[in-house]
PDB file of C-alpha atoms in Angstrom:
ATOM      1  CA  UNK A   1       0.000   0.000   0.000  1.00  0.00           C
ATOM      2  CA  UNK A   2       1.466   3.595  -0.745  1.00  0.00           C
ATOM      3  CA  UNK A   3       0.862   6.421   1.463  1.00  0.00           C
ATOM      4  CA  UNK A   4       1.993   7.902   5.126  1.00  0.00           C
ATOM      5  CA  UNK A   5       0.765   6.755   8.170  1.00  0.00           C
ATOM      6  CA  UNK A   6      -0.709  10.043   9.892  1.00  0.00           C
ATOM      7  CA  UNK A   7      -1.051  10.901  13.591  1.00  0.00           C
ATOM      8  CA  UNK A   8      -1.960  13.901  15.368  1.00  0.00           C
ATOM      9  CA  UNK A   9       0.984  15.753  16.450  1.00  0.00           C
ATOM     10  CA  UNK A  10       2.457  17.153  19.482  1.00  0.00           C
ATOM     11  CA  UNK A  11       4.879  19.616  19.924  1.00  0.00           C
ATOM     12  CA  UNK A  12       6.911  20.032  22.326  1.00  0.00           C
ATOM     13  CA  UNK A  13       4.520  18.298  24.405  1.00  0.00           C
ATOM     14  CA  UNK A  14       1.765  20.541  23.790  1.00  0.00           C
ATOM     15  CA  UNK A  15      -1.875  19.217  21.007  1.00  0.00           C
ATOM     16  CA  UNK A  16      -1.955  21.653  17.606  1.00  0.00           C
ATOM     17  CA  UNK A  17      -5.065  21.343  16.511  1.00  0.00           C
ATOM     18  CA  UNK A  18      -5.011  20.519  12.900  1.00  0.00           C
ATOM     19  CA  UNK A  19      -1.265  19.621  12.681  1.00  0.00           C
ATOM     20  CA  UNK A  20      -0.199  16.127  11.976  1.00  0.00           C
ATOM     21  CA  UNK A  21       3.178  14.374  11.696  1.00  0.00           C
ATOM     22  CA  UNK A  22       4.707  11.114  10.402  1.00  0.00           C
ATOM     23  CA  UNK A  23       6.540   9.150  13.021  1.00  0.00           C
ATOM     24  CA  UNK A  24       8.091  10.665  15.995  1.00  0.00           C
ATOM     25  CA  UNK A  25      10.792  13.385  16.881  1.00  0.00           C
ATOM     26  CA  UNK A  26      12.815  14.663  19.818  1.00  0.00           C
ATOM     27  CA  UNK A  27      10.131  17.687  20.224  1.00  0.00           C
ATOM     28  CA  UNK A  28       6.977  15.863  18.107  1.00  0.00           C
ATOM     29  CA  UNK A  29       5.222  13.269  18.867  1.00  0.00           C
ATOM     30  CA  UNK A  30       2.263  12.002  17.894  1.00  0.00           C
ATOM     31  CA  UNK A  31      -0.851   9.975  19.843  1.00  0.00           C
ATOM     32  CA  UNK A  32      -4.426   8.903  18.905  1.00  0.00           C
ATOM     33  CA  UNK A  33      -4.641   6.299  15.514  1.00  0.00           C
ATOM     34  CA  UNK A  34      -3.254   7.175  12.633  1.00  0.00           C
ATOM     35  CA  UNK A  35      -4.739   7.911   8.942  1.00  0.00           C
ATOM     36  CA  UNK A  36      -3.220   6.734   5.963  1.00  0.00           C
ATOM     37  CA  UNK A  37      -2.602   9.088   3.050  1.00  0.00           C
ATOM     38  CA  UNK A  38      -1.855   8.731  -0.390  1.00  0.00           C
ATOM     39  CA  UNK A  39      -1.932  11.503  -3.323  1.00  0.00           C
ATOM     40  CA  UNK A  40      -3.167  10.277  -6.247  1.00  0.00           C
ATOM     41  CA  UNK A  41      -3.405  11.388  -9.745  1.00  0.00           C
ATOM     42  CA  UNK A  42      -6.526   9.393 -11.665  1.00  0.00           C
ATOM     43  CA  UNK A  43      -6.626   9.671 -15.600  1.00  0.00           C
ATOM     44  CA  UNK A  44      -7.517   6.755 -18.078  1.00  0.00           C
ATOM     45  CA  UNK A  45      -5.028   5.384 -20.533  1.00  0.00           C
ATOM     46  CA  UNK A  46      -3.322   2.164 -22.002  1.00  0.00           C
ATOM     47  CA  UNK A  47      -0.260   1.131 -18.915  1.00  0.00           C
ATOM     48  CA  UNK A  48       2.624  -1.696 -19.607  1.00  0.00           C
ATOM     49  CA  UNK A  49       2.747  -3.909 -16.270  1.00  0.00           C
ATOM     50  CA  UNK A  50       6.151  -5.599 -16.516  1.00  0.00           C
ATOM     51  CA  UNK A  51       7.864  -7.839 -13.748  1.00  0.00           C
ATOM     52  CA  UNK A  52      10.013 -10.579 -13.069  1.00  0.00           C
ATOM     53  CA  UNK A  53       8.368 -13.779 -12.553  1.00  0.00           C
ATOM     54  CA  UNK A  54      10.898 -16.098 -10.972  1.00  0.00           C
ATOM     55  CA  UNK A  55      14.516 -14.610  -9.508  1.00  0.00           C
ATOM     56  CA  UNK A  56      17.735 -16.857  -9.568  1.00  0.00           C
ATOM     57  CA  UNK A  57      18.367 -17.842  -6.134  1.00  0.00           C
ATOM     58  CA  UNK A  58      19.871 -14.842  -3.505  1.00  0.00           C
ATOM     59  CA  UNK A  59      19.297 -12.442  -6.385  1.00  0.00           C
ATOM     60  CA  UNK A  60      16.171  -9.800  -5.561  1.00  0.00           C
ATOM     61  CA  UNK A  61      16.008  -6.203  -6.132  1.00  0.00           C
ATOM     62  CA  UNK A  62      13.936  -5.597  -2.885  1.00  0.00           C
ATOM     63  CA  UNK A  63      11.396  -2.471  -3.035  1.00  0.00           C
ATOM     64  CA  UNK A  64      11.885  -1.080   0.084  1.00  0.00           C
ATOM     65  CA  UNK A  65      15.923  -0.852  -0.246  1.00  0.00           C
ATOM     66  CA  UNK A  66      17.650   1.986  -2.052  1.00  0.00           C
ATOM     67  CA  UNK A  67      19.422  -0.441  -4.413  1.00  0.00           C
ATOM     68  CA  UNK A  68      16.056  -1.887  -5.023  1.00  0.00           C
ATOM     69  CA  UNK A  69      14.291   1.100  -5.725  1.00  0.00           C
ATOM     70  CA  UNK A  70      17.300   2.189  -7.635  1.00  0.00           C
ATOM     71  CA  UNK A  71      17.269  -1.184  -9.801  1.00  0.00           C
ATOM     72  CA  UNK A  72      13.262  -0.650 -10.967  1.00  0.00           C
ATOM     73  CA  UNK A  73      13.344   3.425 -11.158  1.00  0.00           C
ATOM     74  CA  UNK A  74      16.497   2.666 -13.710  1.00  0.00           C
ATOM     75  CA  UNK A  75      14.852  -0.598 -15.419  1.00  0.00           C
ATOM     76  CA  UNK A  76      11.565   1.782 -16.440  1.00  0.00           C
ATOM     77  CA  UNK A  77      13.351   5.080 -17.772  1.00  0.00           C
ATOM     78  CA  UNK A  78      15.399   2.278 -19.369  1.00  0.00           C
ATOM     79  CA  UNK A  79      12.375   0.596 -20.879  1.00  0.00           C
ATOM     80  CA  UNK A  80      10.725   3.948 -22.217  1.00  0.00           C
ATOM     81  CA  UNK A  81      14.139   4.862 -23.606  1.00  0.00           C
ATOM     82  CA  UNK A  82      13.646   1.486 -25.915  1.00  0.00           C
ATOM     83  CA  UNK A  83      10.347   2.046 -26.590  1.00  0.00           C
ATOM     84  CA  UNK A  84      10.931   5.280 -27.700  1.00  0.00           C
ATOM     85  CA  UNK A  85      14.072   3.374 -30.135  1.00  0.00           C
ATOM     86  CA  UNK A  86      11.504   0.833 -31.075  1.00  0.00           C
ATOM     87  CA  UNK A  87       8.786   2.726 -31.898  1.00  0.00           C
ATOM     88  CA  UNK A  88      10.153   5.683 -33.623  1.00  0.00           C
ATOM     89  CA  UNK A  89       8.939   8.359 -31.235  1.00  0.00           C
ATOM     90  CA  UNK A  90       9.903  10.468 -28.366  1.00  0.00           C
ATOM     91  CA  UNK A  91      10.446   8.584 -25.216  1.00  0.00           C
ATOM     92  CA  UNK A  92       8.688  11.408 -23.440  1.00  0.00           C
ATOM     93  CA  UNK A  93       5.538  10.181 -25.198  1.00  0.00           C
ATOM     94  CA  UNK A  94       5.558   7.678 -22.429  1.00  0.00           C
ATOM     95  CA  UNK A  95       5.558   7.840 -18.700  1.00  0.00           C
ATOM     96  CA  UNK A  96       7.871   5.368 -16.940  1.00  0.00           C
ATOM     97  CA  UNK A  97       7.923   4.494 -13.246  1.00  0.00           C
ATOM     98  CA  UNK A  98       7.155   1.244 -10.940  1.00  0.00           C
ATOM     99  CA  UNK A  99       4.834   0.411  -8.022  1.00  0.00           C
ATOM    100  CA  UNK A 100       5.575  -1.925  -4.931  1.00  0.00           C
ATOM    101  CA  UNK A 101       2.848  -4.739  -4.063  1.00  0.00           C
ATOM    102  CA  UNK A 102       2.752  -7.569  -1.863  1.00  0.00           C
ATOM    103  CA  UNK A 103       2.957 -11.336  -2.830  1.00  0.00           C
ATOM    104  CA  UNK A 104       3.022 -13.972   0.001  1.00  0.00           C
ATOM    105  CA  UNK A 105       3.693 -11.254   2.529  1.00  0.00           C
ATOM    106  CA  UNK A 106       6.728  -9.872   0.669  1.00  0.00           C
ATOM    107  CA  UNK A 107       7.429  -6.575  -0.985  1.00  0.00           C
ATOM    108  CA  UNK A 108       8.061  -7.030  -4.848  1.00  0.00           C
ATOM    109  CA  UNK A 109       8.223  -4.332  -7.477  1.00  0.00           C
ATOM    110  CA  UNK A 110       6.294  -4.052 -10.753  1.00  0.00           C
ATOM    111  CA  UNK A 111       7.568  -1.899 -13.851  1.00  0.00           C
ATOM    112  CA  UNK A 112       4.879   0.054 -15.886  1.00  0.00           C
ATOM    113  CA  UNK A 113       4.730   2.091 -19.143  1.00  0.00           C
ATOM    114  CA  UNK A 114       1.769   4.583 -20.121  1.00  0.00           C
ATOM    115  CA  UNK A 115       0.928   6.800 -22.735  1.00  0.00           C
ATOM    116  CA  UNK A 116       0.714  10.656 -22.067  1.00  0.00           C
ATOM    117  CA  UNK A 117      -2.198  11.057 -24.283  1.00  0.00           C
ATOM    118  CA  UNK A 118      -5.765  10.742 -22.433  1.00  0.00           C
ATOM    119  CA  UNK A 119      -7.354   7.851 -23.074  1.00  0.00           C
ATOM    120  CA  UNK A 120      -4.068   5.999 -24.776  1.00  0.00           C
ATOM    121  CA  UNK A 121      -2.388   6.515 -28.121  1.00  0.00           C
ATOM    122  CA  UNK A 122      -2.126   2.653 -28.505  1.00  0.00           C
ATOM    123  CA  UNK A 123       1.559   2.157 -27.711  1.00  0.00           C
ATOM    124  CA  UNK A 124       1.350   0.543 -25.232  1.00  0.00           C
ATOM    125  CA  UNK A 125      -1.117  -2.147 -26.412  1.00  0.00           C
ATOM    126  CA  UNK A 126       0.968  -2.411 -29.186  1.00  0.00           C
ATOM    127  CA  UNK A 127       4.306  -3.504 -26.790  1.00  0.00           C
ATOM    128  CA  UNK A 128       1.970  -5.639 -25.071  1.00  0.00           C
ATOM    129  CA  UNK A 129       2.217  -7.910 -28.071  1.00  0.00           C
ATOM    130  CA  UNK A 130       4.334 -10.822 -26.940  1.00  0.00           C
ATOM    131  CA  UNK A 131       6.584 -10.697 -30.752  1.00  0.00           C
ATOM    132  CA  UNK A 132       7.018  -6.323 -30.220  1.00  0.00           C
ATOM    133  CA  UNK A 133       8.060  -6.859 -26.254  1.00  0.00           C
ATOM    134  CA  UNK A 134      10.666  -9.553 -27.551  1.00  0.00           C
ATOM    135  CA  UNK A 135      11.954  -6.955 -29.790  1.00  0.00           C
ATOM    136  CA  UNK A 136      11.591  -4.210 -26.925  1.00  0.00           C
ATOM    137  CA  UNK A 137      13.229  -6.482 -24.692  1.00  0.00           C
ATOM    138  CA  UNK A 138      16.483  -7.183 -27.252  1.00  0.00           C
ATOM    139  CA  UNK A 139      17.709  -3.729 -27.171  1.00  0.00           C
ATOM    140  CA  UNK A 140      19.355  -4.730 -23.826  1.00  0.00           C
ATOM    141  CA  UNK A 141      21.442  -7.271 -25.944  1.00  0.00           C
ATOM    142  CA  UNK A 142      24.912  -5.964 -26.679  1.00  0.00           C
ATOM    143  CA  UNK A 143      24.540  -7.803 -29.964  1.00  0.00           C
ATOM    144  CA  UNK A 144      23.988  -4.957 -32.533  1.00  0.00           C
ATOM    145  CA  UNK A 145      25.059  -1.713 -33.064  1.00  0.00           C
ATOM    146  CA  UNK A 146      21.234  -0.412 -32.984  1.00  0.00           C
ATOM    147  CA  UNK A 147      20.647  -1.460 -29.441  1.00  0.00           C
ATOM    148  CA  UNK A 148      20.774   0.385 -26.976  1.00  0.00           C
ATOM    149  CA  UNK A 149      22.428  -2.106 -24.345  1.00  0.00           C
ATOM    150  CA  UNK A 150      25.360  -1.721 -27.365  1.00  0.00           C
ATOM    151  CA  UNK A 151      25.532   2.036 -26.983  1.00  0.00           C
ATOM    152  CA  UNK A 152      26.131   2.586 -23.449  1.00  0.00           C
ATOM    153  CA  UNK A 153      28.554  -0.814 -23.621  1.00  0.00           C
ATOM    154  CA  UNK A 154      30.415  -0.264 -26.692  1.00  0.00           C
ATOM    155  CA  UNK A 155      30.245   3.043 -27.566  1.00  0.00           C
ATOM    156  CA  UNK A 156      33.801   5.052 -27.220  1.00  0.00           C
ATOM    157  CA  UNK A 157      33.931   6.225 -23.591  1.00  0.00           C
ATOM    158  CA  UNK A 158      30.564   5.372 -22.327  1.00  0.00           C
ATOM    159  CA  UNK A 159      31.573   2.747 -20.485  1.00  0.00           C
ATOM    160  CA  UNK A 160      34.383   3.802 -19.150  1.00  0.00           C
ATOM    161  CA  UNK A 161      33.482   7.521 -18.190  1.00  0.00           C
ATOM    162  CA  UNK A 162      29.636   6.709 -16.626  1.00  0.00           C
ATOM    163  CA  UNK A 163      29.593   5.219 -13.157  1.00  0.00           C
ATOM    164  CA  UNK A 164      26.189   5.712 -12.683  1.00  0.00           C
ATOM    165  CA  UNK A 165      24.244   7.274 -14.754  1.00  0.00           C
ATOM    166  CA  UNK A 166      24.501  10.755 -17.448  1.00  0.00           C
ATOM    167  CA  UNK A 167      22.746  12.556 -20.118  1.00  0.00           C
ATOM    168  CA  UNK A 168      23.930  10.035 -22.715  1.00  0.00           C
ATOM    169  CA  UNK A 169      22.072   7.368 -21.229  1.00  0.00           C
ATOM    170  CA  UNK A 170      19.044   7.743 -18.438  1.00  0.00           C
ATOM    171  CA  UNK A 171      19.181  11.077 -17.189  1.00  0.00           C
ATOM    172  CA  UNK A 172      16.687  13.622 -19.015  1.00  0.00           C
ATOM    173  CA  UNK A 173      15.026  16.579 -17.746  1.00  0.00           C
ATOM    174  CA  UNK A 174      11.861  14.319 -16.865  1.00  0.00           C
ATOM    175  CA  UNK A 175      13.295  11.869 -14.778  1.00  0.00           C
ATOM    176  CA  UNK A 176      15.578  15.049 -12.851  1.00  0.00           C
ATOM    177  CA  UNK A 177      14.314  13.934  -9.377  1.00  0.00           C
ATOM    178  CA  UNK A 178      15.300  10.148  -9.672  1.00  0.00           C
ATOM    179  CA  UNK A 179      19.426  11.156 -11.292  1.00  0.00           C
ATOM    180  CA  UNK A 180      21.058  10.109  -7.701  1.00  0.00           C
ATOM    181  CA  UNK A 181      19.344   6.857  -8.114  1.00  0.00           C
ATOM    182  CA  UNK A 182      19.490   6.096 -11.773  1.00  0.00           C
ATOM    183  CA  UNK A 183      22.182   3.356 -12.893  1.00  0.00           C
ATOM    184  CA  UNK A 184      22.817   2.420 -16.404  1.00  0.00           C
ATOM    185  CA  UNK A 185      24.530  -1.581 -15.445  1.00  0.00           C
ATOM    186  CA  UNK A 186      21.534  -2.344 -12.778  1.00  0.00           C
ATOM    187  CA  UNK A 187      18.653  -1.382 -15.495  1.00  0.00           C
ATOM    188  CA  UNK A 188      20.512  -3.534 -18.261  1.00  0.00           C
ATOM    189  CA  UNK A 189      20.860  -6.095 -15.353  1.00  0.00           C
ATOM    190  CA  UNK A 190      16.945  -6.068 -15.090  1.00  0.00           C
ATOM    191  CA  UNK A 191      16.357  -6.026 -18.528  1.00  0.00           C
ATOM    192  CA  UNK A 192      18.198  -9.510 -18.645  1.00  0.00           C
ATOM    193  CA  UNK A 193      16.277 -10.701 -15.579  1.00  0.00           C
ATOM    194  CA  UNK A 194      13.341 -10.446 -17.425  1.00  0.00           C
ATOM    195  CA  UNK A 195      14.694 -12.122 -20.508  1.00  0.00           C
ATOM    196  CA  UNK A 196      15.820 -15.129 -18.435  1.00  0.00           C
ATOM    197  CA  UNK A 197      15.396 -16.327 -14.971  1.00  0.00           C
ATOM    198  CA  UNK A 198      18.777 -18.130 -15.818  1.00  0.00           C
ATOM    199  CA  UNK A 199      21.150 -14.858 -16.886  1.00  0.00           C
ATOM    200  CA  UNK A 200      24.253 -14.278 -14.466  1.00  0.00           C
ATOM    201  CA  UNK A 201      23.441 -11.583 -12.490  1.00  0.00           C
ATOM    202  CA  UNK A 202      27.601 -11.166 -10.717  1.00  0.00           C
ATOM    203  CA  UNK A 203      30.095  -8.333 -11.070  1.00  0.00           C
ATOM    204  CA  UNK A 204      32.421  -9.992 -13.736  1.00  0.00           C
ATOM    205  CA  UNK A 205      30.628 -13.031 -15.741  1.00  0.00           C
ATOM    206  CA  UNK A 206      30.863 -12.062 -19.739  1.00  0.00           C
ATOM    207  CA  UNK A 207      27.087 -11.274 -21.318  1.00  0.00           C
ATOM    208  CA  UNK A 208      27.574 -13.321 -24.092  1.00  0.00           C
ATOM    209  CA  UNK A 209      30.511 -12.114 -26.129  1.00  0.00           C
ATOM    210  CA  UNK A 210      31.047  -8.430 -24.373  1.00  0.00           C
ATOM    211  CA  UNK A 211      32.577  -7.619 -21.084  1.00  0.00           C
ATOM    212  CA  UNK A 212      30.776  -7.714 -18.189  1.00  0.00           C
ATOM    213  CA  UNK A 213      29.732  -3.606 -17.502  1.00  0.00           C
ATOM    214  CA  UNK A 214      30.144  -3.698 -13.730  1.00  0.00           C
ATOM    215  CA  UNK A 215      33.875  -5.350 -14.523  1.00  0.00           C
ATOM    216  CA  UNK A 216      35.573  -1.854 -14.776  1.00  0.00           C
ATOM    217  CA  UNK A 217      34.489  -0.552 -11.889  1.00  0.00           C
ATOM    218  CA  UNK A 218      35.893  -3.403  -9.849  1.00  0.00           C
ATOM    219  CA  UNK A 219      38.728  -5.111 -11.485  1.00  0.00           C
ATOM    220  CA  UNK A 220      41.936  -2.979 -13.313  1.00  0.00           C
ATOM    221  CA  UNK A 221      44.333  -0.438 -12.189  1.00  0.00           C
ATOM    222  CA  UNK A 222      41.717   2.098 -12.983  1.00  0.00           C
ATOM    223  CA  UNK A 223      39.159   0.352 -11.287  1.00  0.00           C
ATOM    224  CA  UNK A 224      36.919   3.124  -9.352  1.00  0.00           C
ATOM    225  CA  UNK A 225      35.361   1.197  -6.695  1.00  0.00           C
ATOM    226  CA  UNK A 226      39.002  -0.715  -5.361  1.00  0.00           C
ATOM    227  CA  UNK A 227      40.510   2.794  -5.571  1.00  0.00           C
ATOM    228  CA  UNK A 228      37.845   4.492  -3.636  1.00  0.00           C
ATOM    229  CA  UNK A 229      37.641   1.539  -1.061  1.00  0.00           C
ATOM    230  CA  UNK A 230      42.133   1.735  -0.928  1.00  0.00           C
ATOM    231  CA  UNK A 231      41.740   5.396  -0.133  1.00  0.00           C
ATOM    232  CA  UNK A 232      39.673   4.724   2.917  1.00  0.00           C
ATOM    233  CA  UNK A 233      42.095   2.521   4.522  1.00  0.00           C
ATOM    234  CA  UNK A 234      41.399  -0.479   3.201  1.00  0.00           C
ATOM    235  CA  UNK A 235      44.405  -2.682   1.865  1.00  0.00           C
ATOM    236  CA  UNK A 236      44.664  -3.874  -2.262  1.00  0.00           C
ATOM    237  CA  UNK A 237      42.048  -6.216  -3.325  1.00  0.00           C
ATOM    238  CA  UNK A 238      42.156 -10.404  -1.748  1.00  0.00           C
ATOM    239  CA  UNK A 239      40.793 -12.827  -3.271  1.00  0.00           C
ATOM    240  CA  UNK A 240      38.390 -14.800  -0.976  1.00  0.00           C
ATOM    241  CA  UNK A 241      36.402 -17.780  -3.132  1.00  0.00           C
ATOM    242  CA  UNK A 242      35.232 -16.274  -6.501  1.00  0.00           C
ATOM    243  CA  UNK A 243      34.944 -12.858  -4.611  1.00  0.00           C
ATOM    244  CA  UNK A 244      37.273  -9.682  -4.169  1.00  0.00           C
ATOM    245  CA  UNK A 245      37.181  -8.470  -0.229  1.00  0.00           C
ATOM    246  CA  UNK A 246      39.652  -5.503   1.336  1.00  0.00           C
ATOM    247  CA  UNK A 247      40.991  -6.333   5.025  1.00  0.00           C
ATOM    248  CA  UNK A 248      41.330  -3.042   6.867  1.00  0.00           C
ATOM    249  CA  UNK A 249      44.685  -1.606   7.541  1.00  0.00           C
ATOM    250  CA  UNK A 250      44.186  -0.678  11.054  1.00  0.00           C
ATOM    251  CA  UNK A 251      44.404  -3.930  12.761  1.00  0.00           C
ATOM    252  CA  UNK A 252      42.345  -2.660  15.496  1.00  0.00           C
ATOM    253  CA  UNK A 253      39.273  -2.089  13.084  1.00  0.00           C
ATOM    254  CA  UNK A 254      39.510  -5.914  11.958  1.00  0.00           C
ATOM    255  CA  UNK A 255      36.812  -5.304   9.336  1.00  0.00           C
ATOM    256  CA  UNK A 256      36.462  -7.010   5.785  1.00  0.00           C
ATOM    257  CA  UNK A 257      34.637  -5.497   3.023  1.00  0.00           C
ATOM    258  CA  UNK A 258      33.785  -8.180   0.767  1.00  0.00           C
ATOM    259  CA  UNK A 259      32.759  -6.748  -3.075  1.00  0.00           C
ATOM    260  CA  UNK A 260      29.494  -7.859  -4.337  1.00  0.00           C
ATOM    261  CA  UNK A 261      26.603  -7.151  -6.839  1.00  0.00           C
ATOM    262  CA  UNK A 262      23.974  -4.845  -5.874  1.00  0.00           C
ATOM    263  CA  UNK A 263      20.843  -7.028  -6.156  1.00  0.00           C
ATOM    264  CA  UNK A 264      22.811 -10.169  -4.486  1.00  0.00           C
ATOM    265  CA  UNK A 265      21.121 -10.924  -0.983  1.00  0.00           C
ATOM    266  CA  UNK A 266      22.489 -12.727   1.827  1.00  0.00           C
ATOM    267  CA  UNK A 267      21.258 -16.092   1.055  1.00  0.00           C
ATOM    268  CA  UNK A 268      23.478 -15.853  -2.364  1.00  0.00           C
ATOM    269  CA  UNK A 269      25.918 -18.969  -2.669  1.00  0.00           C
ATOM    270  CA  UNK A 270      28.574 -17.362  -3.963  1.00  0.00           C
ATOM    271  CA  UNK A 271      28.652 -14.767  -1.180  1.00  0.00           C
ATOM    272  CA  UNK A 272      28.240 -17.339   1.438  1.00  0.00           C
ATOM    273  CA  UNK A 273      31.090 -19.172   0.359  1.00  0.00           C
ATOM    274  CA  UNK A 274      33.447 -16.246   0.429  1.00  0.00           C
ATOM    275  CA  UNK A 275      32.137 -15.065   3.398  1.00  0.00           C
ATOM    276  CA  UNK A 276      32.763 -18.899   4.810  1.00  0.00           C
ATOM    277  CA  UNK A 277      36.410 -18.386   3.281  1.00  0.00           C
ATOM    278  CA  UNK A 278      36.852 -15.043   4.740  1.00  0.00           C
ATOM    279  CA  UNK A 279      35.923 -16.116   8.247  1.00  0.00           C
ATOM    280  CA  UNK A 280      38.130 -18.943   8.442  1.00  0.00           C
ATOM    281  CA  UNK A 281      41.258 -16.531   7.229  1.00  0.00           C
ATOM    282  CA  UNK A 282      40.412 -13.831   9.556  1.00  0.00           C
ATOM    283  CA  UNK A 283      38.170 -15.711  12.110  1.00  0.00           C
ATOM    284  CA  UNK A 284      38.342 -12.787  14.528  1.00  0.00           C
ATOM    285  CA  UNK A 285      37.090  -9.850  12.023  1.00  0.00           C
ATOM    286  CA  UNK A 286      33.793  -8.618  10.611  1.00  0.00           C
ATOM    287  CA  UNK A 287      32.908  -9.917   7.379  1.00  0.00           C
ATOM    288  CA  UNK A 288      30.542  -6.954   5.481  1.00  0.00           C
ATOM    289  CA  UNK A 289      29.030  -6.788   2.209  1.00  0.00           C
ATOM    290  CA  UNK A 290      29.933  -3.845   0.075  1.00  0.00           C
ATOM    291  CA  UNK A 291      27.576  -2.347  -2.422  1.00  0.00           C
ATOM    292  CA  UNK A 292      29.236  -0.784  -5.307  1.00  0.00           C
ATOM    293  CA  UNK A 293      25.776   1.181  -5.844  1.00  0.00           C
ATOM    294  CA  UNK A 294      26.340   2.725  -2.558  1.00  0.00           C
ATOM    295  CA  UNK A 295      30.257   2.938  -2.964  1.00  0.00           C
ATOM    296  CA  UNK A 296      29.991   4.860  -5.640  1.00  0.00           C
ATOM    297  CA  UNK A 297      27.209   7.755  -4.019  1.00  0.00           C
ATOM    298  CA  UNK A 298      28.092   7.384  -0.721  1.00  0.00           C
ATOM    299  CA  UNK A 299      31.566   6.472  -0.164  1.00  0.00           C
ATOM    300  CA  UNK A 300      31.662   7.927   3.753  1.00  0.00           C
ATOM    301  CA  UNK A 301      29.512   4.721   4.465  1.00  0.00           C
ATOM    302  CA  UNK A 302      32.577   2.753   4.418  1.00  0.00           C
ATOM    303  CA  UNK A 303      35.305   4.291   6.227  1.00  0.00           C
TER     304      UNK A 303
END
C-alpha cells in the first residue's frame, strides 16, 4: 500500500489542533490512531505492467531498499528509452515508473509504461504484443550496433566515463528527481532478468561475447570502486572464493569489506562461500558486504 501513516501531532509536548506528523521526533510526537494518506493522480489510458516472474536464487532487487528502488526506477526510464528506439517516437511520449505490491507477505516491485495522451495513443497495447516486447526487450542485448544495451557498452567512452548514470544514457530533464538513483549496469541487469530467470546476475561473468559492464568498476588499475575503497584505509584487493574483499589496515578495526553485486542478498551462494572463506582466514574480524551502488554515491559509508 502507498501512502503515510498520519497521527496527530504534538509539539513540544503541547496538542496543535489541525497539525499532523509522520513518526516521531525529539520535540513531536504524535498519539491517537493514525490515517493513511496517499496523493493520487486518476486519468484513463493504455499502462505496460512488466515484472520478473521467478529470480535466480539470492538475487532480488527488494522495493523497500535503495538499491532496489534504484534497480526498478532505472529498469523503467530504461524501458521507455527502448520504446521510444523501437517505436520511432519520443520517449517522453511515455511515462515510466514502478509500483511496490505484496505477494506472500513480501514486498516485490512491478515496472509500468503509459501513454501521455488521455485515453491511450495505442503504444502501449501495441508492446503488449508478446513478438514487439521480444523486440523491446532485445535492445538490452549488446549484440547490434542499434541497441541500446550496445551504446552505453560499446560506444567510445561510455563505459568507461559513466559510473552511474549521465545525459547520454538515463538522465533527461523528466526523470531530474530520480538522477542520484538512476544506474545504467543495474537497469541492463533487469532487462536480462526479465529475458531469463537463468542470466548471471555477478560483477564480472561475460554477457555473451562483451565484457561484463560492472567489470571496470571493480577489477583494473583504474578500477573506481578498489581505488575508492584503498583510499579509505582499506588494503589492495584479496581474493576470498570467486569474490574480491579488502581487510582493513588498522588492525584494530579488523573489518572485511567483501565486493558484491547490488541485487545479491544474503542467502546468495557465492557470497556465502566467500564469506565462509573469509571467516576462516580472519576468524576474529567482521565480514561486510559492500555495495558498489552505494560505494559509488556514498563512499563515507565505508570508512
Amino acid at each position: 500500500m502507498g501512502g503515510f501513516d498520519f497521527g496527530e501531532a504534538r509539539i513540544y509536548g503541547k496538542s496543535k489542533p489541525g497539525a499532523y506528523a509522520v513518526g516521531q521526533h525529539e520535540w513531536v510526537t504524535t498519539f491517537n490512531r493514525t490515517h493513511r494518506i496517499a496523493l493520487l493522480s486518476k486519468r484513463k489510458t493504455d499502462i505496460l505492467l512488466v515484472k520478473v516472474k521467478k529470480w535466480p536464487q539470492g538475487v532480488f532487487a527488494d522495493p523497500t531498499t535503495i538499491e532496489g528502488r534504484a534497480a526498478w526506477y532505472s529498469y523503467a526510464f530504461w524501458l521507455r528509452i527502448a520504446a521510444g528506439a523501437l517505436l520511432d517516437i519520443d520517449p517522453l511520449e511515455l511515462q515510466a515508473s514502478f509500483r511496490s505490491l505484496s505477494e506472500q507477505s513480501q514486498p516485490v516491485g512491478e515496472t509500468f509504461l503509459c501513454d501521455q495522451l488521455e485515453n491511450g495513443a495505442g503504444y502501449c497495447q501495441f508492446l503488449a504484443q508478446p513478438e514487439e516486447f521480444e523486440k523491446l526487450m532485445a535492445h538490452a542485448k549488446p549484440t547490434h550496433s542499434n541497441n541500446i544495451a550496445w551504446k552505453w557498452m560499446a560506444e567510445q567512452g561510455h563505459a568507461n566515463d559513466c559510473d552511474t548514470s549521465c545525459n547520454l544514457c538515463l538522465r533527461d530533464y523528466q526523470s531530474l528527481a530520480y538522477h542520484g538513483l538512476l544506474d545504467w549496469r543495474l537497469a541492463l541487469d533487469m532487462a536480462r532478468l526479465l529475458m531469463s530467470d537463468s542470466a548471471v546476475i555477478d560483477l564480472i561473468s561475460p554477457w555473451n561475447q562483451s565484457a561484463n559492464p560492472w567489470q571496470n568498476l571493480v577489477q583494473g588499475k583504474n578500477a573506481r570502486i578498489s581505488a575508492t575503497l584503498q583510499r579509505l584505509g582499506y588494503k589492495p584487493p584479496t581474493p576470498f572464493g570467486t569474490l574480491t574483499g579488502y581487510v582493513h589496515k588498522r588492525p584494530m578495526r579488523q573489518l572485511i569489506q567483501i565486493v558484491r553485486h547490488p541485487l545479491w542478498q544474503d542467502n546468495q551462494p557465492q557470497w556465502l562461500a566467500a564469506k565462509m572463506v573469509a571467516e576462516a582466514q580472519y576468524p576474529d574480524y567482521e565480514i561486510q558486504a559492500a555495495n558498489p551502488f552505494i560505494i559509488l554515491r556514498r563512499p563515507g559509508d565505508y570508512v
